[in-house]
Amino acid sequence: MKPILVLLATLVAAWSVPVHAALNVFATVPEWGALAKELGGDQVPVYTATNAMQDPHHVEARPSLIARARGADLVVATGAELEVGWLPLVLQQAGNARVQPGRAGYFDAAAQVALLGKPARLDRSEGDVHPQGDPHIQTDPRNIALVAAALAARLAQLDAPNASSYQARYKQFSERWNGAIRKWEQQAAPLRGVAVVVQHRAFTYLIAWLGMNEVAALEPKPGLEPTTAHLSAVLESLQRQPAKMVLRAAYQSDRASQWVAERAKIKAVALPFTVGGTDAAKDLFGLFDDTLQRLLKGAA
């Protein structure tokens, strides 16, 4: 074959194979960054704006975040006002029309699930309330399954030439994830009905999924630091309605939970809360493996 024909054949072959475009993803929190990696693979660059040791409610709209949002093709946010204190400013300053709310480049994870914990009345004097409901949906793996299906479809929409790749990766992830959920639910059977105290009401979905019973919260109102008087009241209530353990997220101070645990003679349990929250929670599967092991140990 003449050299020119070889060159043409090579070009035709190259054109016939889909090539991943650089679909840059800006994830607000680690769980969605990890999920985007599962669905996009190594060909989709993912930047995660926060880490597991940060309170996702309170993040500084740093210039570095603005620069990342400016170059993003897709923003994956929790929504339900979790990032209301910083993400709107980041997106406004970024000036990237592709990723503004309402556009295809903005993905709202909370919109994919039925939210729990909607307040009976909207009153900011009640603390850090979320009018749409509890945004911490990642503590129930069934919610992650719902988000994964919608996010895979959005990736395919934005990068149509590689839609089949996203759908194939979603199918593989979904099969593994659903199998893991069945395993976790079998392992978690001893947790059903177990009474717990929470430091911050951030485990609504986890507790509902596992059939546990939340009997008290260390924060007098959501987002407010507990006072000694309130902790004493919680301690008194535990004499009437005992609990097995006090739960807190890894990023939270352990001072209040340890104070109550020592006096009530129950266990203080730190949960990873998101990917990276503990050494064992390296990915989404590790997040729930480690969460269940810690809960089972605390309930023993």
Tab-separated table of C-alpha atoms in Angstrom:
chain	number	residue	atom	x	y	z
A	1	MET	CA	0.000	0.000	0.000
A	2	LYS	CA	1.263	3.428	-0.894
A	3	PRO	CA	2.314	5.649	2.016
A	4	ILE	CA	-0.490	8.128	1.373
A	5	LEU	CA	-3.076	5.333	1.509
A	6	VAL	CA	-1.597	4.033	4.775
A	7	LEU	CA	-1.853	7.526	6.228
A	8	LEU	CA	-5.479	7.884	5.125
A	9	ALA	CA	-6.400	4.472	6.552
A	10	THR	CA	-4.807	5.397	9.861
A	11	LEU	CA	-6.703	8.679	10.025
A	12	VAL	CA	-10.016	7.013	9.220
A	13	ALA	CA	-9.420	4.415	11.951
A	14	ALA	CA	-8.577	7.111	14.458
A	15	TRP	CA	-11.677	9.106	13.608
A	16	SER	CA	-13.896	6.036	14.058
A	17	VAL	CA	-12.856	5.543	17.728
A	18	PRO	CA	-14.501	7.875	20.272
A	19	VAL	CA	-11.959	9.933	22.172
A	20	HIS	CA	-12.741	11.361	25.586
A	21	ALA	CA	-12.891	15.113	25.616
A	22	ALA	CA	-11.562	16.814	28.709
A	23	LEU	CA	-14.886	17.069	30.557
A	24	ASN	CA	-13.756	18.941	33.643
A	25	VAL	CA	-15.852	18.222	36.735
A	26	PHE	CA	-16.004	20.491	39.784
A	27	ALA	CA	-17.451	18.551	42.734
A	28	THR	CA	-18.351	20.474	45.864
A	29	VAL	CA	-17.833	17.595	48.336
A	30	PRO	CA	-15.784	14.368	48.370
A	31	GLU	CA	-18.675	11.928	47.875
A	32	TRP	CA	-19.653	13.460	44.542
A	33	GLY	CA	-16.034	13.754	43.446
A	34	ALA	CA	-15.622	10.030	44.145
A	35	LEU	CA	-18.837	9.196	42.291
A	36	ALA	CA	-17.825	11.269	39.266
A	37	LYS	CA	-14.538	9.329	39.184
A	38	GLU	CA	-16.422	6.020	39.299
A	39	LEU	CA	-18.567	7.052	36.333
A	40	GLY	CA	-16.006	8.973	34.307
A	41	GLY	CA	-12.829	7.011	34.901
A	42	ASP	CA	-9.368	8.406	34.394
A	43	GLN	CA	-10.395	10.349	31.278
A	44	VAL	CA	-12.588	12.759	33.276
A	45	PRO	CA	-10.604	15.201	35.433
A	46	VAL	CA	-12.390	15.750	38.751
A	47	TYR	CA	-11.622	18.570	41.171
A	48	THR	CA	-13.153	18.356	44.644
A	49	ALA	CA	-13.591	21.729	46.329
A	50	THR	CA	-13.613	20.478	49.928
A	51	ASN	CA	-12.137	17.630	51.942
A	52	ALA	CA	-13.557	15.298	54.564
A	53	MET	CA	-12.158	17.332	57.452
A	54	GLN	CA	-14.058	20.477	56.456
A	55	ASP	CA	-17.575	21.411	57.492
A	56	PRO	CA	-19.286	21.560	54.071
A	57	HIS	CA	-21.651	24.275	55.318
A	58	HIS	CA	-18.832	26.705	56.002
A	59	VAL	CA	-16.290	27.054	53.200
A	60	GLU	CA	-14.404	30.135	52.077
A	61	ALA	CA	-15.025	31.186	48.474
A	62	ARG	CA	-11.303	31.263	47.727
A	63	PRO	CA	-9.837	32.533	44.425
A	64	SER	CA	-8.584	28.999	43.727
A	65	LEU	CA	-12.157	27.675	43.836
A	66	ILE	CA	-13.330	30.456	41.547
A	67	ALA	CA	-10.569	29.653	39.049
A	68	ARG	CA	-11.516	25.959	39.056
A	69	ALA	CA	-15.201	26.750	38.535
A	70	ARG	CA	-14.272	29.054	35.663
A	71	GLY	CA	-12.773	26.129	33.766
A	72	ALA	CA	-15.398	23.533	34.672
A	73	ASP	CA	-17.786	21.854	32.258
A	74	LEU	CA	-19.890	20.365	35.038
A	75	VAL	CA	-20.460	21.379	38.660
A	76	VAL	CA	-21.750	18.557	40.846
A	77	ALA	CA	-23.266	19.994	44.025
A	78	THR	CA	-25.307	18.489	46.833
A	79	GLY	CA	-27.862	21.283	46.724
A	80	ALA	CA	-30.675	21.650	49.284
A	81	GLU	CA	-28.728	24.722	50.474
A	82	LEU	CA	-25.762	22.720	51.783
A	83	GLU	CA	-23.370	25.001	49.869
A	84	VAL	CA	-25.526	28.138	50.037
A	85	GLY	CA	-22.897	30.042	52.028
A	86	TRP	CA	-20.180	29.793	49.372
A	87	LEU	CA	-21.058	28.123	46.054
A	88	PRO	CA	-23.316	30.896	44.656
A	89	LEU	CA	-20.507	33.406	45.173
A	90	VAL	CA	-17.955	31.073	43.561
A	91	LEU	CA	-20.166	30.555	40.504
A	92	GLN	CA	-20.988	34.249	40.224
A	93	GLN	CA	-17.341	35.271	40.370
A	94	ALA	CA	-16.321	32.493	37.969
A	95	GLY	CA	-18.525	33.937	35.224
A	96	ASN	CA	-18.855	30.520	33.577
A	97	ALA	CA	-22.273	30.403	31.903
A	98	ARG	CA	-22.053	26.640	31.346
A	99	VAL	CA	-22.237	25.750	35.037
A	100	GLN	CA	-24.824	28.167	36.402
A	101	PRO	CA	-27.913	26.689	38.146
A	102	GLY	CA	-30.529	25.749	35.584
A	103	ARG	CA	-27.948	24.952	32.906
A	104	ALA	CA	-26.894	21.454	31.835
A	105	GLY	CA	-23.491	22.021	33.417
A	106	TYR	CA	-24.971	22.312	36.924
A	107	PHE	CA	-26.013	19.067	38.628
A	108	ASP	CA	-28.018	19.062	41.862
A	109	ALA	CA	-27.645	15.728	43.683
A	110	ALA	CA	-30.345	16.375	46.293
A	111	ALA	CA	-32.899	16.904	43.525
A	112	GLN	CA	-32.588	13.195	42.678
A	113	VAL	CA	-33.855	11.878	46.036
A	114	ALA	CA	-36.770	12.315	48.451
A	115	LEU	CA	-35.465	14.611	51.177
A	116	LEU	CA	-36.079	13.904	54.849
A	117	GLY	CA	-36.132	16.304	57.773
A	118	LYS	CA	-38.065	19.176	56.232
A	119	PRO	CA	-38.698	21.735	59.005
A	120	ALA	CA	-42.263	22.238	60.183
A	121	ARG	CA	-41.678	25.998	60.144
A	122	LEU	CA	-39.021	28.229	58.635
A	123	ASP	CA	-37.394	30.270	61.369
A	124	ARG	CA	-33.685	31.110	61.344
A	125	SER	CA	-33.838	31.518	65.126
A	126	GLU	CA	-34.034	27.721	65.161
A	127	GLY	CA	-30.428	27.518	63.981
A	128	ASP	CA	-28.930	26.295	60.713
A	129	VAL	CA	-32.139	24.912	59.242
A	130	HIS	CA	-32.504	23.748	55.630
A	131	PRO	CA	-35.921	24.691	54.198
A	132	GLN	CA	-35.837	21.982	51.519
A	133	GLY	CA	-34.851	19.220	53.932
A	134	ASP	CA	-31.708	17.536	55.256
A	135	PRO	CA	-28.967	17.814	52.597
A	136	HIS	CA	-26.739	15.043	54.000
A	137	ILE	CA	-28.121	12.466	51.598
A	138	GLN	CA	-24.805	10.625	51.158
A	139	THR	CA	-25.193	8.695	54.423
A	140	ASP	CA	-27.725	6.335	52.759
A	141	PRO	CA	-26.180	4.287	49.921
A	142	ARG	CA	-29.563	3.965	48.238
A	143	ASN	CA	-29.471	7.721	47.648
A	144	ILE	CA	-26.056	7.409	46.040
A	145	ALA	CA	-27.536	4.822	43.656
A	146	LEU	CA	-30.201	7.324	42.581
A	147	VAL	CA	-27.668	10.114	42.149
A	148	ALA	CA	-25.369	7.821	40.142
A	149	ALA	CA	-28.067	7.052	37.564
A	150	ALA	CA	-28.841	10.732	37.032
A	151	LEU	CA	-25.200	11.810	36.997
A	152	ALA	CA	-24.264	9.178	34.413
A	153	ALA	CA	-27.055	10.474	32.188
A	154	ARG	CA	-25.812	14.050	32.614
A	155	LEU	CA	-22.233	13.090	31.726
A	156	ALA	CA	-23.528	11.340	28.622
A	157	GLN	CA	-25.569	14.408	27.689
A	158	LEU	CA	-22.591	16.747	27.994
A	159	ASP	CA	-20.173	14.394	26.226
A	160	ALA	CA	-22.386	12.642	23.682
A	161	PRO	CA	-19.578	11.011	21.638
A	162	ASN	CA	-18.637	9.022	24.753
A	163	ALA	CA	-22.131	8.366	26.086
A	164	SER	CA	-21.751	4.606	25.737
A	165	SER	CA	-18.626	4.683	27.902
A	166	TYR	CA	-20.425	6.500	30.730
A	167	GLN	CA	-23.357	4.130	30.535
A	168	ALA	CA	-21.071	1.095	30.594
A	169	ARG	CA	-19.217	2.403	33.633
A	170	TYR	CA	-22.539	3.210	35.315
A	171	LYS	CA	-23.793	-0.337	34.698
A	172	GLN	CA	-20.638	-1.819	36.226
A	173	PHE	CA	-20.809	0.529	39.211
A	174	SER	CA	-24.525	-0.099	39.733
A	175	GLU	CA	-24.081	-3.875	39.818
A	176	ARG	CA	-21.262	-3.626	42.343
A	177	TRP	CA	-23.103	-1.008	44.401
A	178	ASN	CA	-26.390	-2.884	44.627
A	179	GLY	CA	-24.519	-6.021	45.646
A	180	ALA	CA	-22.691	-4.038	48.322
A	181	ILE	CA	-25.972	-2.600	49.642
A	182	ARG	CA	-27.347	-6.111	50.106
A	183	LYS	CA	-24.187	-7.093	51.994
A	184	TRP	CA	-24.282	-3.968	54.180
A	185	GLU	CA	-27.931	-4.483	55.063
A	186	GLN	CA	-27.240	-8.055	56.150
A	187	GLN	CA	-24.274	-6.942	58.250
A	188	ALA	CA	-26.294	-4.110	59.814
A	189	ALA	CA	-29.152	-6.284	61.103
A	190	PRO	CA	-27.933	-6.002	64.754
A	191	LEU	CA	-28.204	-2.197	64.531
A	192	ARG	CA	-31.972	-2.140	64.021
A	193	GLY	CA	-33.635	-0.392	66.936
A	194	VAL	CA	-30.337	0.695	68.525
A	195	ALA	CA	-30.692	4.073	70.269
A	196	VAL	CA	-28.089	6.727	69.474
A	197	VAL	CA	-27.265	10.324	70.302
A	198	VAL	CA	-25.945	12.545	67.497
A	199	GLN	CA	-23.696	15.552	67.833
A	200	HIS	CA	-25.183	17.289	64.776
A	201	ARG	CA	-28.302	16.095	63.003
A	202	ALA	CA	-26.308	14.948	59.999
A	203	PHE	CA	-27.150	11.226	60.074
A	204	THR	CA	-30.878	11.366	59.337
A	205	TYR	CA	-30.628	9.159	56.251
A	206	LEU	CA	-28.161	6.701	57.788
A	207	ILE	CA	-30.370	6.231	60.866
A	208	ALA	CA	-33.508	5.810	58.738
A	209	TRP	CA	-31.801	3.298	56.418
A	210	LEU	CA	-30.538	1.131	59.272
A	211	GLY	CA	-33.657	1.439	61.427
A	212	MET	CA	-31.799	2.997	64.338
A	213	ASN	CA	-33.372	5.372	66.843
A	214	GLU	CA	-32.085	8.914	67.397
A	215	VAL	CA	-32.977	9.914	70.969
A	216	ALA	CA	-31.069	13.194	71.409
A	217	ALA	CA	-28.771	15.725	69.756
A	218	LEU	CA	-25.845	17.460	71.418
A	219	GLU	CA	-26.408	20.702	69.523
A	220	PRO	CA	-29.281	22.639	71.120
A	221	LYS	CA	-30.133	23.911	67.638
A	222	PRO	CA	-28.590	22.840	64.322
A	223	GLY	CA	-25.179	24.435	63.882
A	224	LEU	CA	-25.002	25.884	67.400
A	225	GLU	CA	-22.250	24.743	69.763
A	226	PRO	CA	-23.636	22.830	72.744
A	227	THR	CA	-23.530	24.533	76.107
A	228	THR	CA	-22.726	22.761	79.362
A	229	ALA	CA	-26.329	23.294	80.429
A	230	HIS	CA	-27.660	21.601	77.293
A	231	LEU	CA	-25.205	18.699	77.582
A	232	SER	CA	-26.296	18.224	81.187
A	233	ALA	CA	-29.919	18.119	80.025
A	234	VAL	CA	-29.016	15.487	77.400
A	235	LEU	CA	-27.231	13.470	80.078
A	236	GLU	CA	-30.323	13.608	82.278
A	237	SER	CA	-32.537	12.492	79.399
A	238	LEU	CA	-30.289	9.480	78.827
A	239	GLN	CA	-31.083	8.260	82.318
A	240	ARG	CA	-34.709	7.949	81.225
A	241	GLN	CA	-34.024	6.779	77.672
A	242	PRO	CA	-30.574	5.157	77.430
A	243	ALA	CA	-28.525	5.093	74.231
A	244	LYS	CA	-25.688	2.876	73.046
A	245	MET	CA	-23.413	5.519	71.531
A	246	VAL	CA	-22.848	9.138	70.569
A	247	LEU	CA	-22.227	9.741	66.860
A	248	ARG	CA	-20.236	12.564	65.321
A	249	ALA	CA	-18.734	13.250	61.905
A	250	ALA	CA	-14.969	12.920	61.603
A	251	TYR	CA	-14.538	16.643	60.930
A	252	GLN	CA	-16.234	17.642	64.191
A	253	SER	CA	-14.516	18.224	67.531
A	254	ASP	CA	-14.899	15.275	69.892
A	255	ARG	CA	-15.095	17.398	73.034
A	256	ALA	CA	-18.883	17.371	73.486
A	257	SER	CA	-19.391	13.739	72.465
A	258	GLN	CA	-16.615	12.538	74.773
A	259	TRP	CA	-18.049	14.592	77.668
A	260	VAL	CA	-21.453	12.912	77.338
A	261	ALA	CA	-20.074	9.449	76.546
A	262	GLU	CA	-17.845	9.368	79.619
A	263	ARG	CA	-20.622	10.442	81.976
A	264	ALA	CA	-23.327	8.272	80.421
A	265	LYS	CA	-20.899	5.337	80.174
A	266	ILE	CA	-21.598	4.808	76.473
A	267	LYS	CA	-19.327	4.826	73.439
A	268	ALA	CA	-18.320	7.876	71.411
A	269	VAL	CA	-18.161	6.907	67.731
A	270	ALA	CA	-16.630	9.047	64.996
A	271	LEU	CA	-17.986	8.181	61.544
A	272	PRO	CA	-16.165	9.094	58.317
A	273	PHE	CA	-19.279	10.889	57.000
A	274	THR	CA	-17.749	11.156	53.529
A	275	VAL	CA	-14.927	9.745	51.426
A	276	GLY	CA	-11.605	10.436	53.140
A	277	GLY	CA	-13.095	10.871	56.597
A	278	THR	CA	-11.029	7.934	57.878
A	279	ASP	CA	-8.070	5.983	56.530
A	280	ALA	CA	-10.397	3.101	55.586
A	281	ALA	CA	-12.917	5.312	53.761
A	282	LYS	CA	-10.777	5.732	50.668
A	283	ASP	CA	-13.697	5.458	48.236
A	284	LEU	CA	-17.474	5.119	48.338
A	285	PHE	CA	-17.354	1.408	49.114
A	286	GLY	CA	-14.838	1.949	51.901
A	287	LEU	CA	-17.013	4.740	53.278
A	288	PHE	CA	-19.855	2.353	54.079
A	289	ASP	CA	-17.643	-0.605	54.981
A	290	ASP	CA	-15.969	1.522	57.632
A	291	THR	CA	-19.172	3.235	58.783
A	292	LEU	CA	-20.853	-0.100	59.485
A	293	GLN	CA	-17.833	-1.574	61.234
A	294	ARG	CA	-17.663	1.427	63.540
A	295	LEU	CA	-21.378	1.309	64.290
A	296	LEU	CA	-21.340	-2.417	64.974
A	297	LYS	CA	-18.370	-2.024	67.293
A	298	GLY	CA	-20.106	0.846	69.082
A	299	ALA	CA	-23.288	-1.194	69.536
A	300	ALA	CA	-21.513	-4.298	70.817
